[in-house]
CSV table of C-alpha atoms and ligand atoms in Angstrom, one decimal:
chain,number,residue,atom,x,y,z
A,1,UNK,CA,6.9,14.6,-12.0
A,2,UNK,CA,4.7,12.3,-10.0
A,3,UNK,CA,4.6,11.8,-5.7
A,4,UNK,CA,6.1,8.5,-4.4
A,5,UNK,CA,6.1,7.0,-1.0
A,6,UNK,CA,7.1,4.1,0.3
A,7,UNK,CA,8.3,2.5,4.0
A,8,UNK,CA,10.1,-0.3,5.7
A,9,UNK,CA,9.4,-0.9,9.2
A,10,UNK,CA,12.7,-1.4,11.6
A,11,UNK,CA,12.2,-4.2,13.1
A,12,UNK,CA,15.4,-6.0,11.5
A,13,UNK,CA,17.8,-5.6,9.4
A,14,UNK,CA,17.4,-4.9,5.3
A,15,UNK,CA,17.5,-8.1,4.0
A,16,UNK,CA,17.6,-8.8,0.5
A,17,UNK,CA,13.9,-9.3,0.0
A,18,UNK,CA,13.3,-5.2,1.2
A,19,UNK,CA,16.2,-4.5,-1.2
A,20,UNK,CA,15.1,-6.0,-4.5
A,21,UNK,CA,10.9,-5.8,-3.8
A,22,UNK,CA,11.7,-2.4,-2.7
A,23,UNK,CA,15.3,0.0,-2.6
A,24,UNK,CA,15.9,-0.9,-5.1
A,25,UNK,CA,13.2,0.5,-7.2
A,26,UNK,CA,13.8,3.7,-4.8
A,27,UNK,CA,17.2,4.2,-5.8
A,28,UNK,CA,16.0,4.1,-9.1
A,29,UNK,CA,12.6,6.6,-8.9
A,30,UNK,CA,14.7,9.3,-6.9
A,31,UNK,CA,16.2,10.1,-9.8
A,32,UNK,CA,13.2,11.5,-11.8
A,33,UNK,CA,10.7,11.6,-9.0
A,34,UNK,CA,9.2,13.7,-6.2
A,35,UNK,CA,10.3,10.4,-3.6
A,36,UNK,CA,9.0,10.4,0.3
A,37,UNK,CA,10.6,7.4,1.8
A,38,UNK,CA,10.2,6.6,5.4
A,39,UNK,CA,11.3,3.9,8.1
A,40,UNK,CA,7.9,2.6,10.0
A,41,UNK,CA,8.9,2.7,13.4
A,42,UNK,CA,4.9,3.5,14.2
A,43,UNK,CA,4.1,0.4,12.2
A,44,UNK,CA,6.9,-1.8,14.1
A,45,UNK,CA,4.8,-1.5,17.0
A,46,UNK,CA,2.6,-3.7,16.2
A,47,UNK,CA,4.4,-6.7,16.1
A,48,UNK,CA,7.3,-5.7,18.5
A,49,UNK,CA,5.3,-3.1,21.1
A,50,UNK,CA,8.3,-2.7,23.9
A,51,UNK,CA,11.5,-2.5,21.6
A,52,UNK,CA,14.5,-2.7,23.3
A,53,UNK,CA,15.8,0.1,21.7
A,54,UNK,CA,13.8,1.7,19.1
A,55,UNK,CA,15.7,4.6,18.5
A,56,UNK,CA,19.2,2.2,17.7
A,57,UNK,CA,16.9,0.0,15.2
A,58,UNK,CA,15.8,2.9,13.5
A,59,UNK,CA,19.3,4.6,13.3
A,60,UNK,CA,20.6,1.1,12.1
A,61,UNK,CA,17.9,1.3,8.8
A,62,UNK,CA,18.8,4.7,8.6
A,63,UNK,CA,22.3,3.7,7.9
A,64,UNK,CA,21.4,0.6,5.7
A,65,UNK,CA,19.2,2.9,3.2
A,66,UNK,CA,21.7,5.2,3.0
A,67,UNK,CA,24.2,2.8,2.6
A,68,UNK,CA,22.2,1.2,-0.3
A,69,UNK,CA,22.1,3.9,-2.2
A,70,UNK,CA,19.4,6.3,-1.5
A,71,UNK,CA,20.1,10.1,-1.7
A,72,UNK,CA,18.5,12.6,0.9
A,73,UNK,CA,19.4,15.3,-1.3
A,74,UNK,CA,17.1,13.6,-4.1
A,75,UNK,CA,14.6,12.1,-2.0
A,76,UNK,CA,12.7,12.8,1.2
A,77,UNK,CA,13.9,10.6,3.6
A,78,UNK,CA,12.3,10.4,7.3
A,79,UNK,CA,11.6,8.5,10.3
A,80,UNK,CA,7.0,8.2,10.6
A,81,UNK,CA,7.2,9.2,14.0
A,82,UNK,CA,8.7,12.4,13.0
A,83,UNK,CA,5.5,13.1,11.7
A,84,UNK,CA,2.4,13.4,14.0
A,85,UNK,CA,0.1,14.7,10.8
A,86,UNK,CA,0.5,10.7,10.0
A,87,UNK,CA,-1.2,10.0,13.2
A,88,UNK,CA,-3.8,12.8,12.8
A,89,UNK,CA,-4.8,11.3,9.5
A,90,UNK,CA,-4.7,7.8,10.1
A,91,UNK,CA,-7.1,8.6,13.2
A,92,UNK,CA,-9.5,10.5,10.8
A,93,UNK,CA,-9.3,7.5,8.3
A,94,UNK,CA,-9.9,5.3,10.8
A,95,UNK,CA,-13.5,6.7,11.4
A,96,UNK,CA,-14.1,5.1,7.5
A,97,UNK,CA,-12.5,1.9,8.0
A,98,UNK,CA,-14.8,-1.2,8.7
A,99,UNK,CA,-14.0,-4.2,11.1
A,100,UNK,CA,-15.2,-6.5,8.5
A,101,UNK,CA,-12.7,-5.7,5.4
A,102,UNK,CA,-9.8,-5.1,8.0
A,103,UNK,CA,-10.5,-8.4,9.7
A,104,UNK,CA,-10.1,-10.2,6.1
A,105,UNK,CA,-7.2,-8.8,4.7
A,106,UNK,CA,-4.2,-11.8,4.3
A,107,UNK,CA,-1.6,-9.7,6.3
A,108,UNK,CA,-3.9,-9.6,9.2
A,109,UNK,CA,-4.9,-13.6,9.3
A,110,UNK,CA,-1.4,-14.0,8.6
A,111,UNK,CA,-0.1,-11.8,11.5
A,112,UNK,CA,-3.0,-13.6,14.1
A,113,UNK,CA,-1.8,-16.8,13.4
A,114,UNK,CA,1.6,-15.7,14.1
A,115,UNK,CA,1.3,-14.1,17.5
A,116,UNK,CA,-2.1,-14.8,18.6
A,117,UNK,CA,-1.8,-13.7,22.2
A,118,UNK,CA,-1.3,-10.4,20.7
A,119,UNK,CA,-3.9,-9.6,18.4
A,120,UNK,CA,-3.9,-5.7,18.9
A,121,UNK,CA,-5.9,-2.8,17.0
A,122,UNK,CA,-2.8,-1.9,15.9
A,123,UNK,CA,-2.4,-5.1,13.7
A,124,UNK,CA,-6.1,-4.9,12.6
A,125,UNK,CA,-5.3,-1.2,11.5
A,126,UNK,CA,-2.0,-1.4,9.7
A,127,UNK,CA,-3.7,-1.2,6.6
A,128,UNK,CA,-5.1,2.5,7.6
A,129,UNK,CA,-1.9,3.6,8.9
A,130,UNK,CA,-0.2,2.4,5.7
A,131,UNK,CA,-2.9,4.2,3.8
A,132,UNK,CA,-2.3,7.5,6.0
A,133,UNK,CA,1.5,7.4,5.3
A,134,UNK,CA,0.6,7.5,1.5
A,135,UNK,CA,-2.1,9.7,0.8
A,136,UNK,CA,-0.6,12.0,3.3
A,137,UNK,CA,1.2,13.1,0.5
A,138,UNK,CA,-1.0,12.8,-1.9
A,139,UNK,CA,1.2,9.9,-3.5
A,140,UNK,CA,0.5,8.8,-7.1
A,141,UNK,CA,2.9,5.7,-7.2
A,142,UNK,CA,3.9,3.2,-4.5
A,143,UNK,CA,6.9,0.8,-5.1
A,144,UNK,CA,6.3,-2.0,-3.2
A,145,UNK,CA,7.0,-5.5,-3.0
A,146,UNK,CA,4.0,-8.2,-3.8
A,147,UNK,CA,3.8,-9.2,-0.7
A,148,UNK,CA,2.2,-5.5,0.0
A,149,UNK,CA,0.1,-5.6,-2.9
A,150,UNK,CA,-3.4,-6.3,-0.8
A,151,UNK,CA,-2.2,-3.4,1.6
A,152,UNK,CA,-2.2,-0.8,-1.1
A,153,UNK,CA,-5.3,-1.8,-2.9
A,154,UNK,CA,-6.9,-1.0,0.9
A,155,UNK,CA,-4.9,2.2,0.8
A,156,UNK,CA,-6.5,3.1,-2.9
A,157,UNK,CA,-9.9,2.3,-1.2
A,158,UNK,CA,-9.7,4.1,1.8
A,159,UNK,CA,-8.6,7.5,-1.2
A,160,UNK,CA,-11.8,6.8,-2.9
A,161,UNK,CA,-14.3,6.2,0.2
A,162,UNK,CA,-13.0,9.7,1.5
A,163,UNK,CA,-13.1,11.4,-1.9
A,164,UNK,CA,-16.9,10.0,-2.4
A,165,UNK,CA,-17.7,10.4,1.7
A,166,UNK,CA,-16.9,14.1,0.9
A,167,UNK,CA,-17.6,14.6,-1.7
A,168,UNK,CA,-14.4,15.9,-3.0
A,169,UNK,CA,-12.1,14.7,-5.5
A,170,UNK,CA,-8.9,15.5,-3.6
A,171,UNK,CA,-6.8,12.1,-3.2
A,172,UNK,CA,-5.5,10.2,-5.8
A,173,UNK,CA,-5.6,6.3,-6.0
A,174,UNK,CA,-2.0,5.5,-5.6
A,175,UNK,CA,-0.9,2.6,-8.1
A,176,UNK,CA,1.6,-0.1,-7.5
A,177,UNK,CA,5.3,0.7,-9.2
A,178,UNK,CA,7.8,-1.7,-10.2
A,179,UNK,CA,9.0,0.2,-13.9
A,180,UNK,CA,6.8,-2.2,-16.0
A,181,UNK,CA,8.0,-5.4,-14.9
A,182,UNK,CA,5.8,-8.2,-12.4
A,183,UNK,CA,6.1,-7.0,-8.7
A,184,UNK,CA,9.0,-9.1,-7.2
A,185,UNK,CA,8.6,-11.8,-4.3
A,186,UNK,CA,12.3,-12.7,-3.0
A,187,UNK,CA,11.8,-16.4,-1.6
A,188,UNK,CA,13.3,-17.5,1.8
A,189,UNK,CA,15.6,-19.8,2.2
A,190,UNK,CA,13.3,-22.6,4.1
A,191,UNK,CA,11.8,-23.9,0.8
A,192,UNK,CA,8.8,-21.9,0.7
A,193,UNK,CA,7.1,-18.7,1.3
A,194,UNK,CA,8.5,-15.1,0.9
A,195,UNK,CA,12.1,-13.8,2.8
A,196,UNK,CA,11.0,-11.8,5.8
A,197,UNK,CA,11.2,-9.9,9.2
A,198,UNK,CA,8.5,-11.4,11.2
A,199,UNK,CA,9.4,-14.5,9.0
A,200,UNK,CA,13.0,-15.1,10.3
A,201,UNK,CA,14.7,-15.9,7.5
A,202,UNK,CA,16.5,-12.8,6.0
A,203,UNK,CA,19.6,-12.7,4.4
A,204,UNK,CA,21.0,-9.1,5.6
A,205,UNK,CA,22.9,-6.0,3.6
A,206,UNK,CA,24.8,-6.0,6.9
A,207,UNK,CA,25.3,-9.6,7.2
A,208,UNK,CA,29.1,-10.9,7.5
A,209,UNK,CA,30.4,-13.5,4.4
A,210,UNK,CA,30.8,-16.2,6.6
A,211,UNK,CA,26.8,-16.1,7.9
A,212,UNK,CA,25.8,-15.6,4.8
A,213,UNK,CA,27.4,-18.9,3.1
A,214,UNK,CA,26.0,-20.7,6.2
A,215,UNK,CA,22.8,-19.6,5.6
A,216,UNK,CA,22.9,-20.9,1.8
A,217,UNK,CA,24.8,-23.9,2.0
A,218,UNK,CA,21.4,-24.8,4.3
A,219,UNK,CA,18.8,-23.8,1.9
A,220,UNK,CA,16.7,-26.4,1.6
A,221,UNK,CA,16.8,-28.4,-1.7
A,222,UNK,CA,14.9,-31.3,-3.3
A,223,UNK,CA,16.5,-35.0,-4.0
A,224,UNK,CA,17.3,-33.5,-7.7
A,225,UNK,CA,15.5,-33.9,-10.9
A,226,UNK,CA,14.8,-36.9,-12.2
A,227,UNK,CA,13.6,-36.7,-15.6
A,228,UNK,CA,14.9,-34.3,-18.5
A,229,UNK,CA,13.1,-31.1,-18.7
A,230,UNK,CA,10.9,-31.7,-15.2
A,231,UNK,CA,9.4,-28.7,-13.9
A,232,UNK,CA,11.2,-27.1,-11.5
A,233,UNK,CA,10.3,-27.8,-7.7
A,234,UNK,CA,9.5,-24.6,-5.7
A,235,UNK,CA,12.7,-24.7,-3.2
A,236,UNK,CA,15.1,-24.7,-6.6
A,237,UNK,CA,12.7,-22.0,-8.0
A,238,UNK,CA,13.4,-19.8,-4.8
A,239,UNK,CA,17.1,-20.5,-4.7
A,240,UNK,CA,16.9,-19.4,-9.0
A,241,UNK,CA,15.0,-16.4,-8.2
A,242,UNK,CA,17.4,-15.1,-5.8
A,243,UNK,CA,20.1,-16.2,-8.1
A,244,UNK,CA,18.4,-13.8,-11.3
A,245,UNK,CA,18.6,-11.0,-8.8
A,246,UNK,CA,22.4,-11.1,-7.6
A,247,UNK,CA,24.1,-13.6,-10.5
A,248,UNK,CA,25.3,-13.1,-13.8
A,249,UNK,CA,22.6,-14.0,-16.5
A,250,UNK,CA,24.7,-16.7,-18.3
A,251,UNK,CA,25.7,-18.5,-14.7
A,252,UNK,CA,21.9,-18.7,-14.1
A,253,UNK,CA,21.6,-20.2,-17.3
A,254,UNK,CA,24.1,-22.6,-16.3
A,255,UNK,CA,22.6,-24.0,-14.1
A,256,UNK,CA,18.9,-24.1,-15.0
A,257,UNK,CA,20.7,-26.2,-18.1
A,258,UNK,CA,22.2,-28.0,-15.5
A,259,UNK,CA,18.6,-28.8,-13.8
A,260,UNK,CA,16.6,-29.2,-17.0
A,261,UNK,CA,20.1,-32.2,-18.3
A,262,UNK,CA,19.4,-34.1,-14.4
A,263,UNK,CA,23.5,-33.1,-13.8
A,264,UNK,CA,22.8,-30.3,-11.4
A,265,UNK,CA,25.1,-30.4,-8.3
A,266,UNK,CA,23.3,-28.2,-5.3
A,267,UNK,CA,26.2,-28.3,-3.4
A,268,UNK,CA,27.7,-26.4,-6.4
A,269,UNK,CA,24.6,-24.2,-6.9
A,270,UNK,CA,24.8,-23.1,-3.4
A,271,UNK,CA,28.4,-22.6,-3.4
A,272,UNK,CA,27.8,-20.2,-6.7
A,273,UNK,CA,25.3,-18.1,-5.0
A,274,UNK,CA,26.6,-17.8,-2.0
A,275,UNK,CA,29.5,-15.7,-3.7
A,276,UNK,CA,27.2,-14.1,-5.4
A,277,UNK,CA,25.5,-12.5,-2.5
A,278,UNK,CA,28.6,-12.0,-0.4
A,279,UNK,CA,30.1,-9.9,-3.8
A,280,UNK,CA,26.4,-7.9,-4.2
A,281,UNK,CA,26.4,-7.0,0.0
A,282,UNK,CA,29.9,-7.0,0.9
A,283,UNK,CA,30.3,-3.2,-0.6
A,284,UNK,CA,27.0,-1.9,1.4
A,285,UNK,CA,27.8,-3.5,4.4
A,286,UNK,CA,31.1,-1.6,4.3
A,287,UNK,CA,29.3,1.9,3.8
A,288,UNK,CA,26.5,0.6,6.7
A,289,UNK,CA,29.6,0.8,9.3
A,290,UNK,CA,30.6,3.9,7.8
A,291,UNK,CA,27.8,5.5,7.7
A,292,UNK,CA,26.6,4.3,11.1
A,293,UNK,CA,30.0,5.9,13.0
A,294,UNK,CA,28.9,9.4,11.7
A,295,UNK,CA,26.1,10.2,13.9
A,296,UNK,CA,25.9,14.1,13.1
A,297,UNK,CA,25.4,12.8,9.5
A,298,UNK,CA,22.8,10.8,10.4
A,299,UNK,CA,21.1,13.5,13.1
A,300,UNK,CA,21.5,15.8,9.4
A,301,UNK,CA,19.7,13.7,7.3
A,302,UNK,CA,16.8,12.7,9.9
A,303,UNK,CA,16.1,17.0,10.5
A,304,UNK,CA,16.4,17.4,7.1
A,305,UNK,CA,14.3,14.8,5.8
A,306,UNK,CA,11.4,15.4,8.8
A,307,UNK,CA,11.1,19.0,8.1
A,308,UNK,CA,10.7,18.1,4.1
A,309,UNK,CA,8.2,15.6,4.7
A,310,UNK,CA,6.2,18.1,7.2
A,311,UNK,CA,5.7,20.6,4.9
A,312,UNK,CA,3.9,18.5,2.4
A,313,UNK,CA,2.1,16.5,5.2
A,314,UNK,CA,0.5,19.7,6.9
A,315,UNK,CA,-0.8,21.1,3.4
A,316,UNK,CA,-2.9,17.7,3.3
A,317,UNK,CA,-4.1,17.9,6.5
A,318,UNK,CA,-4.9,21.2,6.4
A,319,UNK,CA,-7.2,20.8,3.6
A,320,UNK,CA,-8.6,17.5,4.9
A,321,UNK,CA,-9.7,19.2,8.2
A,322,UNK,CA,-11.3,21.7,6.2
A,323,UNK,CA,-12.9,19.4,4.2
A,324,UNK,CA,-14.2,17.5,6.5
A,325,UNK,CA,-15.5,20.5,8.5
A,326,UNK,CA,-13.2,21.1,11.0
A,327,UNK,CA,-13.2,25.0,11.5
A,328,UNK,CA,-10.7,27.2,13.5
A,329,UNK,CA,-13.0,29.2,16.2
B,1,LIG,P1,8.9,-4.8,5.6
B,1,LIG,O1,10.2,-5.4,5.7
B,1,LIG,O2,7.8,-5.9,5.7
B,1,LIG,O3,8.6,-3.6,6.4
B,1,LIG,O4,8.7,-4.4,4.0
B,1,LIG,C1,9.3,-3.2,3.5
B,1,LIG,C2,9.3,-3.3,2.0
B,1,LIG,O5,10.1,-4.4,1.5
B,1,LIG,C3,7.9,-3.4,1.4
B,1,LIG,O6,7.9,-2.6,0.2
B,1,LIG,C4,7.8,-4.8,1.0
B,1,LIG,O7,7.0,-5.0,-0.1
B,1,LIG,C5,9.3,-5.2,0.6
B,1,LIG,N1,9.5,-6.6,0.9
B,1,LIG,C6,9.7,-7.2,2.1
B,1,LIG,N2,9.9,-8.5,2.0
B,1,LIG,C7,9.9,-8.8,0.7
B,1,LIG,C8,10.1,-9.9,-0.1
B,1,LIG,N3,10.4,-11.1,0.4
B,1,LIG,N4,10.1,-9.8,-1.5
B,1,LIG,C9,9.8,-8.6,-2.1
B,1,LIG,N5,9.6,-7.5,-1.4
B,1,LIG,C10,9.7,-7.5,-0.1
């Protein structure tokens, strides 16, 4: 049985890009794996540092995960903050981390360039603290969506600079996981780049049928092929991937056919997936309200899960003081 770990920060909703790049790969390892799986409400800071209401946010993903199908009798499940070994080791780690490779990872150009009058050291050190919530438990396997995949090789980096700094083999390198097949990317809706909090343009568990079909029936398109057999244009491409993710195989094939034969209708396309993703989130959202009115169920799960993940987390650190030379007088 291998360690897994993995987080989503609270600072929206679960939208369907968090669900098929990540819970659902969760739902999937909890069966035959020993699973950690936390929300980021440390890591939310850094893009959103005066929340109007953390604690609601984080009950709200609390809900959704549950909701979608993860099990906190199978899986530890916890809130980050619940755990200040996270912030003992990512201060420690930190000491190892250079300006220079944290300055040119793509999450932190990306993130300057969307809120440059708030370029904080949190933002520059996300990678460490991503790497602390991993190796904290000594994790072998991350799922994780592409869009993370530069994160975690910084996270297998920082294991092996403290390993070789100390000269002690004692955190693994933990590996990307997505059960053999490509990591996914869910596409937004806006024709290009990758569905997303700090992106705006989520589609959401919790979203209501009626949003959701105005969302889609927007999507932006192209002005339709115009040859047989023309290589798809990337706003189709995103509204096919979504579709290979929440539709029937053979309707997909219907209309890439459709495409590829210059007789696709979008307004049709749009129409098919918007039913497609009301049918796949309309159950969850239903166990999200549910789940959200039972707040000593919640409270349950969050003591439960904290106290799970603190046990592991405080052998690490133990072990990590010691081997760095930190000695009770
Ligand atoms: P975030 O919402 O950025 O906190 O991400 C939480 C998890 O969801 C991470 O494992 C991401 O890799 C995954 N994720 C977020 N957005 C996407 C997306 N558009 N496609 C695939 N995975 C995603």
């Amino acid at each position: 049985m291998e360690t897994v770990v993995s987080g989503i920060r609270p600072t929206g909703n679960l939208h369907l890009g968090n669900y098929f790049g990540a819970v659902k790969n969760f739902i999937r390892m909890q069966q035959e794996q020993r699973c950690y799986f936390f929300i980021a409400d440390y890591h939310s800071l850094t893009t959103h540092p005066t929340p109007a209401d953390l604690h609601g946010s984080v009950k709200q993903v609390l809900a959704e995960y549950l909701a979608a199908g993860l099990d906190p009798e199978k899986s530890t499940l916890y809130i980050q903050s619940d755990l200040p070994e996270v912030a003992e080791l990512y201060l420690l780690l930190n000491m190892n981390a250079y300006i220079g490779e944290l300055e040119r990872t793509t999450s932190f150009k990306d993130k300057i360039r969307a809120q440059p009058d708030n370029v904080n050291a949190g933002l520059l050190t996300y990678p460490v603290l991503m790497a602390a919530d991993i190796i904290i438990h000594k994790a072998a396997k991350v799922p994780v969506g592409k869009d993370q995949e530069q994160n975690l090789e910084m996270a297998r980096h920082f294991a092996r600079r403290f390993n070789h700094m100390y000269k002690h083999e004692f955190f693994p390198e933990p590996a990307p996981f997505n059960f053999g097949q490509e990591l996914i990317k869910i596409p937004g809706l806006d024709g290009s780049g990758k569905m997303g909090k700090s992106e705006g343009n989520g589609i959401f568990l919790y979203e209501d049928a009626g949003s959701i079909r105005k969302k889609v029936m927007r999507a932006v398109t192209d002005s339709g092929p115009t040859a047989m057999d023309q290589v798809v244009s990337e706003p189709i491409q995103n509204l096919f991937t979504i579709m290979e993710q929440v539709s029937a195989p053979d309707t997909l094939q219907h209309f890439k056919d459709k495409y590829a034969s210059c007789e696709i209708r979008y307004g049709d396309l749009k129409k098919q997936l918007s039913e497609d993703i009301v049918n796949f989130t309309a159950p969850i959202r239903e166990r999200i309200i549910e789940i959200k009115s039972d707040e000593a169920y919640l409270s349950k799960v969050a003591r439960m899960g904290a106290e799970k993940a603190r046990e592991s987390a405080r052998v690490t650190l133990r072990e990590v003081r010691e081997i760095i030379g930190f000695r009770p007088f």
